[in-house]
Coordinates of C-alpha atoms in Angstrom, one line a residue:
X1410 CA 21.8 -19.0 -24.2
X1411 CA 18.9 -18.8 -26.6
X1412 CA 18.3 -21.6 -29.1
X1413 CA 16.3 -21.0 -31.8
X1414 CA 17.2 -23.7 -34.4
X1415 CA 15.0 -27.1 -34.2
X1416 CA 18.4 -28.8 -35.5
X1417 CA 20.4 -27.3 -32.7
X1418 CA 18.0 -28.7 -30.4
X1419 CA 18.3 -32.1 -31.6
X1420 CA 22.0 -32.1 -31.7
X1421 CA 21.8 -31.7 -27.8
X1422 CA 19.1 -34.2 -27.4
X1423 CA 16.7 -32.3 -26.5
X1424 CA 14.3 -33.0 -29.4
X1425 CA 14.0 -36.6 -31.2
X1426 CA 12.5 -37.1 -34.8
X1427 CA 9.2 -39.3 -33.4
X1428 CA 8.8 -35.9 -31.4
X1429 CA 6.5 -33.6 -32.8
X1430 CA 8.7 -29.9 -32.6
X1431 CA 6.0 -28.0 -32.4
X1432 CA 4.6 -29.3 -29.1
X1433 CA 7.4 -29.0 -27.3
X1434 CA 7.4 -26.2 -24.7
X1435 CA 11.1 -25.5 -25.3
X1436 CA 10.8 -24.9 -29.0
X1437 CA 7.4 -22.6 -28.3
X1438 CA 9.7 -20.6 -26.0
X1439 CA 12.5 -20.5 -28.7
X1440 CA 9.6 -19.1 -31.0
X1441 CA 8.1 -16.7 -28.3
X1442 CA 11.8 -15.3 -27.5
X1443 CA 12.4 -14.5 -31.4
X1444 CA 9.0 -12.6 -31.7
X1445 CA 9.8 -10.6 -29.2
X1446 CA 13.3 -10.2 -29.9
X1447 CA 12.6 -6.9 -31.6
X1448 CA 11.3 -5.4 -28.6
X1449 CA 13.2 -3.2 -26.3
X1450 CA 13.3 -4.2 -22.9
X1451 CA 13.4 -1.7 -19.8
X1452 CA 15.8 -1.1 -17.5
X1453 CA 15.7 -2.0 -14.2
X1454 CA 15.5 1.2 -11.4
X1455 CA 18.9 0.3 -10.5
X1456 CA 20.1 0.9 -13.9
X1457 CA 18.9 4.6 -14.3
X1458 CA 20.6 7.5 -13.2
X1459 CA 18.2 7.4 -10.5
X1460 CA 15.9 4.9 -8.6
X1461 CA 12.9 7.4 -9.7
X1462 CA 13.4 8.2 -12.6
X1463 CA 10.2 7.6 -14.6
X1464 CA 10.7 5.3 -17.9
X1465 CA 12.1 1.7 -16.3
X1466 CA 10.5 -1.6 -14.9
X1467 CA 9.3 -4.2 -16.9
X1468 CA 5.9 -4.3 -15.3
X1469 CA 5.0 -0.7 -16.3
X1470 CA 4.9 0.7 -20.0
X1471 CA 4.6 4.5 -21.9
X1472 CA 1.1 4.7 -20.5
X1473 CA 2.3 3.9 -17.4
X1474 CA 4.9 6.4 -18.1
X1475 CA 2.5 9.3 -18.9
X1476 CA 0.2 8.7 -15.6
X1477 CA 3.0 8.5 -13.3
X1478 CA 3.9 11.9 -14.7
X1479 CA 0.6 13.4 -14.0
X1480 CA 0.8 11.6 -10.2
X1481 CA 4.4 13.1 -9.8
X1482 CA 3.2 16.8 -10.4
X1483 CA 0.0 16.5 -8.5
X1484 CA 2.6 15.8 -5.4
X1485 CA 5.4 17.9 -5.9
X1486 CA 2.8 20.6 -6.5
X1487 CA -0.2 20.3 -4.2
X1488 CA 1.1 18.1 -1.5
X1489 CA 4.7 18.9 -0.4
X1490 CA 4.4 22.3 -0.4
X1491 CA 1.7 21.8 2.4
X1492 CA 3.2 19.1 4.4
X1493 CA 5.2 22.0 7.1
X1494 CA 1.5 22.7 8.1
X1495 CA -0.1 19.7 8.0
X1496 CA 2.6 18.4 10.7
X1497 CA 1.9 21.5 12.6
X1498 CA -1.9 20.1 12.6
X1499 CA -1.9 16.5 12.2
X1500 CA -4.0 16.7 9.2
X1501 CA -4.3 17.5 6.1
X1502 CA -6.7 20.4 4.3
X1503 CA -9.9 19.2 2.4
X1504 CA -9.4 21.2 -0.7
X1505 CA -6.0 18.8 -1.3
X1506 CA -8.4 15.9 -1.3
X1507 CA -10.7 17.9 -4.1
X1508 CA -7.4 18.4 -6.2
X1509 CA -6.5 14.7 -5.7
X1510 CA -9.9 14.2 -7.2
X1511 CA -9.2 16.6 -10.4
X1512 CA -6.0 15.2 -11.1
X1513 CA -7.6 11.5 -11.3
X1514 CA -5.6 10.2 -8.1
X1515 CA -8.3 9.0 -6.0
X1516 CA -10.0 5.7 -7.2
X1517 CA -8.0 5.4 -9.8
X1518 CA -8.7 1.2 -9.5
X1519 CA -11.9 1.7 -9.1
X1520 CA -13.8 0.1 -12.3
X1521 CA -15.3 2.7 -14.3
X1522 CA -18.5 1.4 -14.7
X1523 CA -19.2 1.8 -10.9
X1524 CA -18.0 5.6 -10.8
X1525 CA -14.1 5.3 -10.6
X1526 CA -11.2 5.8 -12.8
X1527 CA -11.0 2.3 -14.3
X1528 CA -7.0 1.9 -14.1
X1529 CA -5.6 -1.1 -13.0
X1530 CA -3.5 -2.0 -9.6
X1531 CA -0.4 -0.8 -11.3
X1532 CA -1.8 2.5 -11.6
X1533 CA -2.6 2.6 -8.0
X1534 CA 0.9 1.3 -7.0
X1535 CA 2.5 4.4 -9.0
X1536 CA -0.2 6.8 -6.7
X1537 CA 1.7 5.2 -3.5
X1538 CA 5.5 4.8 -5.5
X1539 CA 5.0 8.6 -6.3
X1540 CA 3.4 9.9 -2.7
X1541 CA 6.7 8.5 -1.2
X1542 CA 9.2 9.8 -3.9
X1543 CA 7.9 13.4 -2.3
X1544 CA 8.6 11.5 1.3
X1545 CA 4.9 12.8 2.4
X1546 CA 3.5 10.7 5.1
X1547 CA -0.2 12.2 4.4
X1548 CA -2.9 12.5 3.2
X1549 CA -3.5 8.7 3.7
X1550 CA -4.9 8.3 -0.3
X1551 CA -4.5 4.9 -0.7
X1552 CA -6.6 3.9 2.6
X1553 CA -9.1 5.5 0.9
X1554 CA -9.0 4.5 -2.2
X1555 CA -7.2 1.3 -2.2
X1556 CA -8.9 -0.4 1.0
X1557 CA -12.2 1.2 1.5
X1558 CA -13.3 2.0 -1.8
X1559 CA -12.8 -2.0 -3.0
X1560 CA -15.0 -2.9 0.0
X1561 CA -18.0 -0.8 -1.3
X1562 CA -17.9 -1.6 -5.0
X1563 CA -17.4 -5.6 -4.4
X1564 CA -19.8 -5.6 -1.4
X1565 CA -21.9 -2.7 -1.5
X1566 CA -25.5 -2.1 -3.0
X1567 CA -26.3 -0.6 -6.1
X1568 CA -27.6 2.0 -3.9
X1569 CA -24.5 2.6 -1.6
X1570 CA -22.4 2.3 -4.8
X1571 CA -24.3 5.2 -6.8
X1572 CA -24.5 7.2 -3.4
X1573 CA -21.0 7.1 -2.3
X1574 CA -18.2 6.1 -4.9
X1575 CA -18.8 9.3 -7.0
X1576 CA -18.1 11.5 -3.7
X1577 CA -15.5 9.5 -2.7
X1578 CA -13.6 9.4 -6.1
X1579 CA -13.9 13.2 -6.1
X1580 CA -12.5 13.9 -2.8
X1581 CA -15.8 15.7 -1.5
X1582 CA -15.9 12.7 1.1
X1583 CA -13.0 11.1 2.8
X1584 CA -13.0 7.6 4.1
X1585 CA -11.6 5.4 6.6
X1586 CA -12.2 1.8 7.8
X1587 CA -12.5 0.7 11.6
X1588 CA -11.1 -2.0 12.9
X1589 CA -8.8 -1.8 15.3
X1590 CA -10.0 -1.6 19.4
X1591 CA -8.2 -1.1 22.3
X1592 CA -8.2 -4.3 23.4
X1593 CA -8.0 -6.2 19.8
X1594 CA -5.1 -5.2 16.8
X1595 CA -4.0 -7.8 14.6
X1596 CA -6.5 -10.0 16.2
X1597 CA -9.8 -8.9 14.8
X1598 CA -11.6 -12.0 16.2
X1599 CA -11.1 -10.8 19.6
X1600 CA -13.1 -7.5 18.5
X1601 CA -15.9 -5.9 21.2
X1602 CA -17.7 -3.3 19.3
X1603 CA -21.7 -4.5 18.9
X1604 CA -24.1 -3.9 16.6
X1605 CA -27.7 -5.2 18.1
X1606 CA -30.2 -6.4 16.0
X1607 CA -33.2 -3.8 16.9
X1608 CA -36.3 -4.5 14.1
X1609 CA -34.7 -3.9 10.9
X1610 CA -32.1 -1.8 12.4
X1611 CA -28.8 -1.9 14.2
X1612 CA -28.3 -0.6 17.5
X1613 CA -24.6 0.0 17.6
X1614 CA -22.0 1.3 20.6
X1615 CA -18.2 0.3 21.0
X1616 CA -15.1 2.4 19.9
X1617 CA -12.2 2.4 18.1
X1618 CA -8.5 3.5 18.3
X1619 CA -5.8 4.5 15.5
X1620 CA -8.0 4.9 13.0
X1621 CA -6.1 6.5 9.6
X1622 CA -8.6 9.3 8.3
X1623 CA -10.5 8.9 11.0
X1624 CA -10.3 12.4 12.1
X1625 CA -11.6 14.0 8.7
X1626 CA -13.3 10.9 7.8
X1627 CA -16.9 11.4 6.2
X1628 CA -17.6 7.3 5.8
X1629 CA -16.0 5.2 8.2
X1630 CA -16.7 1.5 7.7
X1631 CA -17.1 -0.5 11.2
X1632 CA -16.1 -3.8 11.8
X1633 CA -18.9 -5.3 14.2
X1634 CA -19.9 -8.2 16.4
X1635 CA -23.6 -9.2 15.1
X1636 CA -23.7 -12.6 16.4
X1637 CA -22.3 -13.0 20.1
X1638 CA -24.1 -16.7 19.8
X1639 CA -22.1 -17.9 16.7
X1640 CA -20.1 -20.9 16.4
X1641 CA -16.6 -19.0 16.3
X1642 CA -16.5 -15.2 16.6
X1643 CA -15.2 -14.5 12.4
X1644 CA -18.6 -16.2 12.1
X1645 CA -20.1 -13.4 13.5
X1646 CA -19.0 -10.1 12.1
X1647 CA -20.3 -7.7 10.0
X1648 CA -19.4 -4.4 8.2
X1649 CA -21.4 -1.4 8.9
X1650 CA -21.1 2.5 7.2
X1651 CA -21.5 4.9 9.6
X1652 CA -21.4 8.8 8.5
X1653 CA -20.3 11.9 9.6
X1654 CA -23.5 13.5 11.6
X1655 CA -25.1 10.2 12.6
X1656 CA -26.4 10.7 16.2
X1657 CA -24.0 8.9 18.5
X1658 CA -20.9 9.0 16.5
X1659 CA -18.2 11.3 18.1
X1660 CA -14.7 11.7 16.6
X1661 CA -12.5 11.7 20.5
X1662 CA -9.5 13.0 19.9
X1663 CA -6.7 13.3 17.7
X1664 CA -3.8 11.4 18.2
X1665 CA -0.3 12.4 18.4
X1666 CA 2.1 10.3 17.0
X1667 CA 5.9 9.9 17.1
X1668 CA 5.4 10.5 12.8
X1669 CA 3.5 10.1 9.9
X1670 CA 2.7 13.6 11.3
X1671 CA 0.6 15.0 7.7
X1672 CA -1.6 12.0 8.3
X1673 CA -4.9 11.8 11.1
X1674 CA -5.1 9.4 13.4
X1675 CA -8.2 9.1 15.5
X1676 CA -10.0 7.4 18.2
X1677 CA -14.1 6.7 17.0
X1678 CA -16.6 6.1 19.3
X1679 CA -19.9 4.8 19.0
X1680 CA -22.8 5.4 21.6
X1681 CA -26.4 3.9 20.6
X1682 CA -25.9 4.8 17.2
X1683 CA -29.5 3.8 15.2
X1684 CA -28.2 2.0 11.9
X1685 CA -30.9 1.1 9.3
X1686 CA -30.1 -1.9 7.0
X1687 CA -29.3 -0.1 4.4
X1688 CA -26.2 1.1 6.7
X1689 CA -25.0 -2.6 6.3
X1690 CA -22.3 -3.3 4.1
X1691 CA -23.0 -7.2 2.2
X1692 CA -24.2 -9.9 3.9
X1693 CA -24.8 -10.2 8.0
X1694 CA -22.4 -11.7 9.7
X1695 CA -19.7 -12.5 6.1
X1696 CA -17.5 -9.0 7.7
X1697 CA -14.7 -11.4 8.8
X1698 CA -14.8 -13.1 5.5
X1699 CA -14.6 -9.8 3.7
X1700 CA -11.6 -8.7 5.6
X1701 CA -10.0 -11.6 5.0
X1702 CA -10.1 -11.5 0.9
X1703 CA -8.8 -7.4 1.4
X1704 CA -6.2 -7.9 3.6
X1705 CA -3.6 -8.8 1.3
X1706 CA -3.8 -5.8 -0.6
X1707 CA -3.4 -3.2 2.3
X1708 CA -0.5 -5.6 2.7
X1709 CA 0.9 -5.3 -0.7
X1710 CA -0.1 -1.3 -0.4
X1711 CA 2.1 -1.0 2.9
X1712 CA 4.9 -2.8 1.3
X1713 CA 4.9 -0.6 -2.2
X1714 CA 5.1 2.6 0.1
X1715 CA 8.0 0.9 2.0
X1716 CA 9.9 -0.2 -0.9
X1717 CA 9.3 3.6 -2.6
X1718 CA 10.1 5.2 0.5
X1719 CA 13.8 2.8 0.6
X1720 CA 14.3 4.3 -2.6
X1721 CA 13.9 8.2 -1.9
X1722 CA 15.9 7.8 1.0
X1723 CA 18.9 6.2 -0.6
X1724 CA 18.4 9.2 -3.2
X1725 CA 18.1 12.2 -0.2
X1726 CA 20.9 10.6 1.3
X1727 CA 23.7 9.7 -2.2
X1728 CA 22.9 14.0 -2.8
X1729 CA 23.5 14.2 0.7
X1730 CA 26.9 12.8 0.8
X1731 CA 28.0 14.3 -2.5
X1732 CA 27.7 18.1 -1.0
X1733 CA 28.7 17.2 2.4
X1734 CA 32.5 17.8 2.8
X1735 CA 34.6 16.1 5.5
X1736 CA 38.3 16.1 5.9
X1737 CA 38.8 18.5 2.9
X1738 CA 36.6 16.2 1.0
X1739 CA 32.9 14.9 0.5
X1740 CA 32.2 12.5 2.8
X1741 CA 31.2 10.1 -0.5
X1742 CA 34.9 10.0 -1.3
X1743 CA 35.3 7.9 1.7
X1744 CA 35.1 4.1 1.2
X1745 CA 33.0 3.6 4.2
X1746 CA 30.3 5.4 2.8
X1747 CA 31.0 4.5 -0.3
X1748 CA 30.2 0.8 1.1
X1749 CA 27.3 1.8 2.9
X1750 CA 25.6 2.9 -0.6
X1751 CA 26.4 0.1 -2.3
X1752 CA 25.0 -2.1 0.2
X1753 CA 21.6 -0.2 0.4
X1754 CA 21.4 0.0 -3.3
X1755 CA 21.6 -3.4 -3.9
X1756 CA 19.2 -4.3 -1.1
X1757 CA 17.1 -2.3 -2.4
X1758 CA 17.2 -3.5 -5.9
X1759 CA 16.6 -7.1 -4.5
X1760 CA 13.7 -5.5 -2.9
X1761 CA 12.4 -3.7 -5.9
X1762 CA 12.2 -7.3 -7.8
X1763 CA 10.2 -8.7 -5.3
X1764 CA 7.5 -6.0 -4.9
X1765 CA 7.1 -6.0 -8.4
X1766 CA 6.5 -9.3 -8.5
X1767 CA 4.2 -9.0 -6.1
X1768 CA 2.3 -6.1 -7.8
X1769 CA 2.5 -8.3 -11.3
X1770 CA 0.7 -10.9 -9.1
X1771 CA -1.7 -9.6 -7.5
X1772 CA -2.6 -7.2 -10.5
X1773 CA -3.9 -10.6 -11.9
X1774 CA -5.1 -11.4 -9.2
X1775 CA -2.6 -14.0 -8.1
X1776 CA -1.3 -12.7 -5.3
X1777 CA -1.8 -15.4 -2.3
X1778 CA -1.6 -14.7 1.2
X1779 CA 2.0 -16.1 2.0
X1780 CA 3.2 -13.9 -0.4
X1781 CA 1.0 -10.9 0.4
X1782 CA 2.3 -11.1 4.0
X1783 CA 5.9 -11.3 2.6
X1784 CA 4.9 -8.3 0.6
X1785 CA 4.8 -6.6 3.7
X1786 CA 7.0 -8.1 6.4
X1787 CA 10.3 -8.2 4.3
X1788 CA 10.1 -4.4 2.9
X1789 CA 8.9 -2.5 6.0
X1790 CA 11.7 -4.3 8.0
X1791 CA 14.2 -3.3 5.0
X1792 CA 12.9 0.2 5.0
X1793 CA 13.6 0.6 8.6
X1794 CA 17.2 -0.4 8.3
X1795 CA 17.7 1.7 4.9
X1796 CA 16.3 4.7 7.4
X1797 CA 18.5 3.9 9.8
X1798 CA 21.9 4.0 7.9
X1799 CA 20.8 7.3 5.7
X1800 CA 20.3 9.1 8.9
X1801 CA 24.0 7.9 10.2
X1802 CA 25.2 8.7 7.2
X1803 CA 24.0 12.2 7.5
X1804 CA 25.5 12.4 10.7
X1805 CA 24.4 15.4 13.0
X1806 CA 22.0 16.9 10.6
X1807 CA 20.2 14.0 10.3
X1808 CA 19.0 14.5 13.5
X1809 CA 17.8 17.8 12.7
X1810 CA 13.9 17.4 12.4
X1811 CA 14.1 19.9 10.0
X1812 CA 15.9 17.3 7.7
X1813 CA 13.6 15.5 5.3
X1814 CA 15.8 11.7 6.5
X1815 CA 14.6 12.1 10.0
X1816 CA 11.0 12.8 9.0
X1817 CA 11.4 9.5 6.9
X1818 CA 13.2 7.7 9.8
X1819 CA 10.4 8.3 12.7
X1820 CA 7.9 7.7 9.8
X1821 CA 9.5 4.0 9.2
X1822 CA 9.0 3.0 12.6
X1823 CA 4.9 2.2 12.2
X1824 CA 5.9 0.5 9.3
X1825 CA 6.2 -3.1 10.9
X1826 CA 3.2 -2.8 13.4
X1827 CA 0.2 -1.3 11.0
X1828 CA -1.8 -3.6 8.9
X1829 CA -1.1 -6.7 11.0
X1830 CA 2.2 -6.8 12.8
X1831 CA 5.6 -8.2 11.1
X1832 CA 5.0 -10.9 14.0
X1833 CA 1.6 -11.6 12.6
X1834 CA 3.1 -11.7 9.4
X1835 CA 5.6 -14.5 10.0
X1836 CA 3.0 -16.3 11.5
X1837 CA 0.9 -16.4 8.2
X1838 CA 4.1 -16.9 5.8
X1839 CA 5.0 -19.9 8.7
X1840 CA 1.4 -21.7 8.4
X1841 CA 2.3 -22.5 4.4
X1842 CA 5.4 -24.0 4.9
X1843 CA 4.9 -26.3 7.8
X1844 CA 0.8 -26.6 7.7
X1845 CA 0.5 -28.9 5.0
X1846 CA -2.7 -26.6 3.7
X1847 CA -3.6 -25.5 0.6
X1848 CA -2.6 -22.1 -0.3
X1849 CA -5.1 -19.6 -0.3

């Protein structure tokens, strides 16, 4: 119920006359809510004829709209036409990256002023939202532009910003960040690579495995050990560019996954590489501090694939069911299934209000860690079960790999363990509501 009348109010006590009306927060709401009560509101996803159709969410508006339309077509028409051969490779062709770059889908967060497109984090949610509507588990965009790219324009150098971002927000250089070790995952304190202090340069050997573009990667930013000495080891970190043709930097091999087949995945490795300062990427020894304000947004990034993802599946698999026939019927005459849709739509819908939340937050940069980790935990785990059921409801041919659900259903499965594992995640959420610490 929505009150508008200041004698209404008092008749239910919830004004008095040695009150002054106007500052009470009820009554400003009462006045905000009749502003605005003129303005149409969008429908939610679950409201439309589909969960992608472009034109709903509150978060977004007809700008929105317009660039999500531009995002949609660079997909369905440069990227999933390719994605047979890029799983037949394990990565995807450079001149997609240089179309990615005309079509104004690579940086597109990236503040103007430093060389990108100057959108916001909604924009770069509806790159992710759309690369999943196409279910297309590569090229790996938003690594690039959406976790390295904010690490060189909030910590970089005028000179390593005017050298790189214009490359990399063009797509003539692909990126990927290093972090990950054979012997350290979600634990980056535990990391052994080393970069030795040598003059004014940085001696630096180590290696690293299941690294996302590291395969085409042109710029790969390395997480360090600069101070063996200091007085806990995310004292002693650092972040380090290294480039394609350095001396010492080899690519080893290309991995081979159980899916996100259109997407690289390398091991790095590092032997005496000569770094000169200018290679380092802000301050000595602040890496672990760095990582730890960008974190949270490759979280929230995972979780807005997930939660896109959730929502082409349930849409492969309701067109599935409506053309299948079973028992003289389609099989989405059959209350089971009828169920089983019902329940993933409506899981997904209580999913879709929480990312968007989350997206809301963090675009004003809100977003805390609890949350972030939430972000990420609660949707990869949701996408896993949503892939799960589609590809039992298309029964045999969803076992086919030449069905689009299975691709989706092995592609899940890394979901939970990439970008700190759901167990990690827990952790984090866990540490807010029984640590007694502020929230950060």
């Amino acid at each position: 119920m929505v009150i508008r009348n200041p004698t209404t109010l008092t008749r239910l006590g919830l004004m008095t006359k040695s009150l002054n009306p106007e500052k009470k927060g009820i009554y400003r709401l009462c006045h905000h809510a009749s502003a605005n009560e003129g303005k149409k509101l969008r429908p939610a996803p679950s409201q439309m004829q589909s969960l992608m159709d472009i034109g709903s969410r509150e978060i977004f508006d007809t700008e929105h709209d317009a660039f999500r339309e531009t995002a949609r077509k660079f997909f369905q028409k440069e990227v999933a036409p390719k994605m047979a051969d890029w799983e037949k490779t394990g990565y995807s062709d450079r001149d997609t990256w240089l179309a990615a770059g005309e079509y104004g889908i690579l940086g597109v967060a990236t503040p103007a002023e430093v060389g990108g497109i100057g959108g916001s984090y909604l924009h770069a949610a509806i790159c992710m939202e759309e690369q999943s509507y196409v279910n297309s588990s590569g090229p790996a965009f938003s690594l690039h532009s959406d976790i390295v790219l904010p690490y060189i324009y909030k910590y970089g150098s005028k000179e390593q910003i005017e050298r790189l971002i214009p490359d990399l927000v063009s797509g003539k250089k692909i990126s990927a960040i290093a972090m990950t070790e054979p012997e350290a995952g979600s634990d980056l304190q535990g990391i052994k690579t080393f970069a030795k202090k040598d003059g004014s340069d940085y001696i630096l050997n180590g290696s690293k495995v299941y690294i996302t573009n590291g395969w085409n990667a042109d710029l790969v930013i390395v997480v360090a050990v600069t101070n063996r000495e200091a007085k806990s080891p995310a004292h002693g970190i650092s972040l380090f560019l290294v480039e394609e043709g350095m001396p010492g930097f080899k690519k080893g091999w290309l991995m081979k996954k159980m899916g996100l087949h259109c997407s690289d995945t390398a091991g790095l490795f590092f032997e005496d590489i000569r770094l000169p300062a200018s290679a380092l990427l802000g301050e000595e020894n602040k890496g672990f501090y760095y990582l730890m304000n960008e974190l949270p947004q490759e979280r929230l990034n995972i979780g807005v694939h997930a939660l896109a993802h959730c929502e082409w599946a349930f849409e492969e698999t309701r067109n599935f069911v409506t053309q299948r026939k079973a028992f003289g019927k389609t099989i989405a005459q059959l209350q089971t299934v009828q169920h089983g849709l019902a329940e993933l739509k409506t899981e997904i819908a209580v999913g879709r209000a929480f990312i968007d939340q989350c997206i809301s937050l963090h675009a004003k940069n809100q977003l805390d860690s609890g949350m972030a980790s939430m972000s990420k935990y609660w949707p990869t785990d949701l996408e896993n079960r949503v892939a799960y059921k589609c590809v039992q409801m298309h029964g045999g041919a969803g076992y086919l790999w030449d069905t689009p659900i299975a691709k989706m259903y092995v592609d899940a499965r890394v979901q939970p363990i990439y970008g700190g594992s759901n167990e990690i995640m827990k952790e984090l959420i866990a540490r807010q509501i029984v640590g007694g610490g502020k929230k950060k």
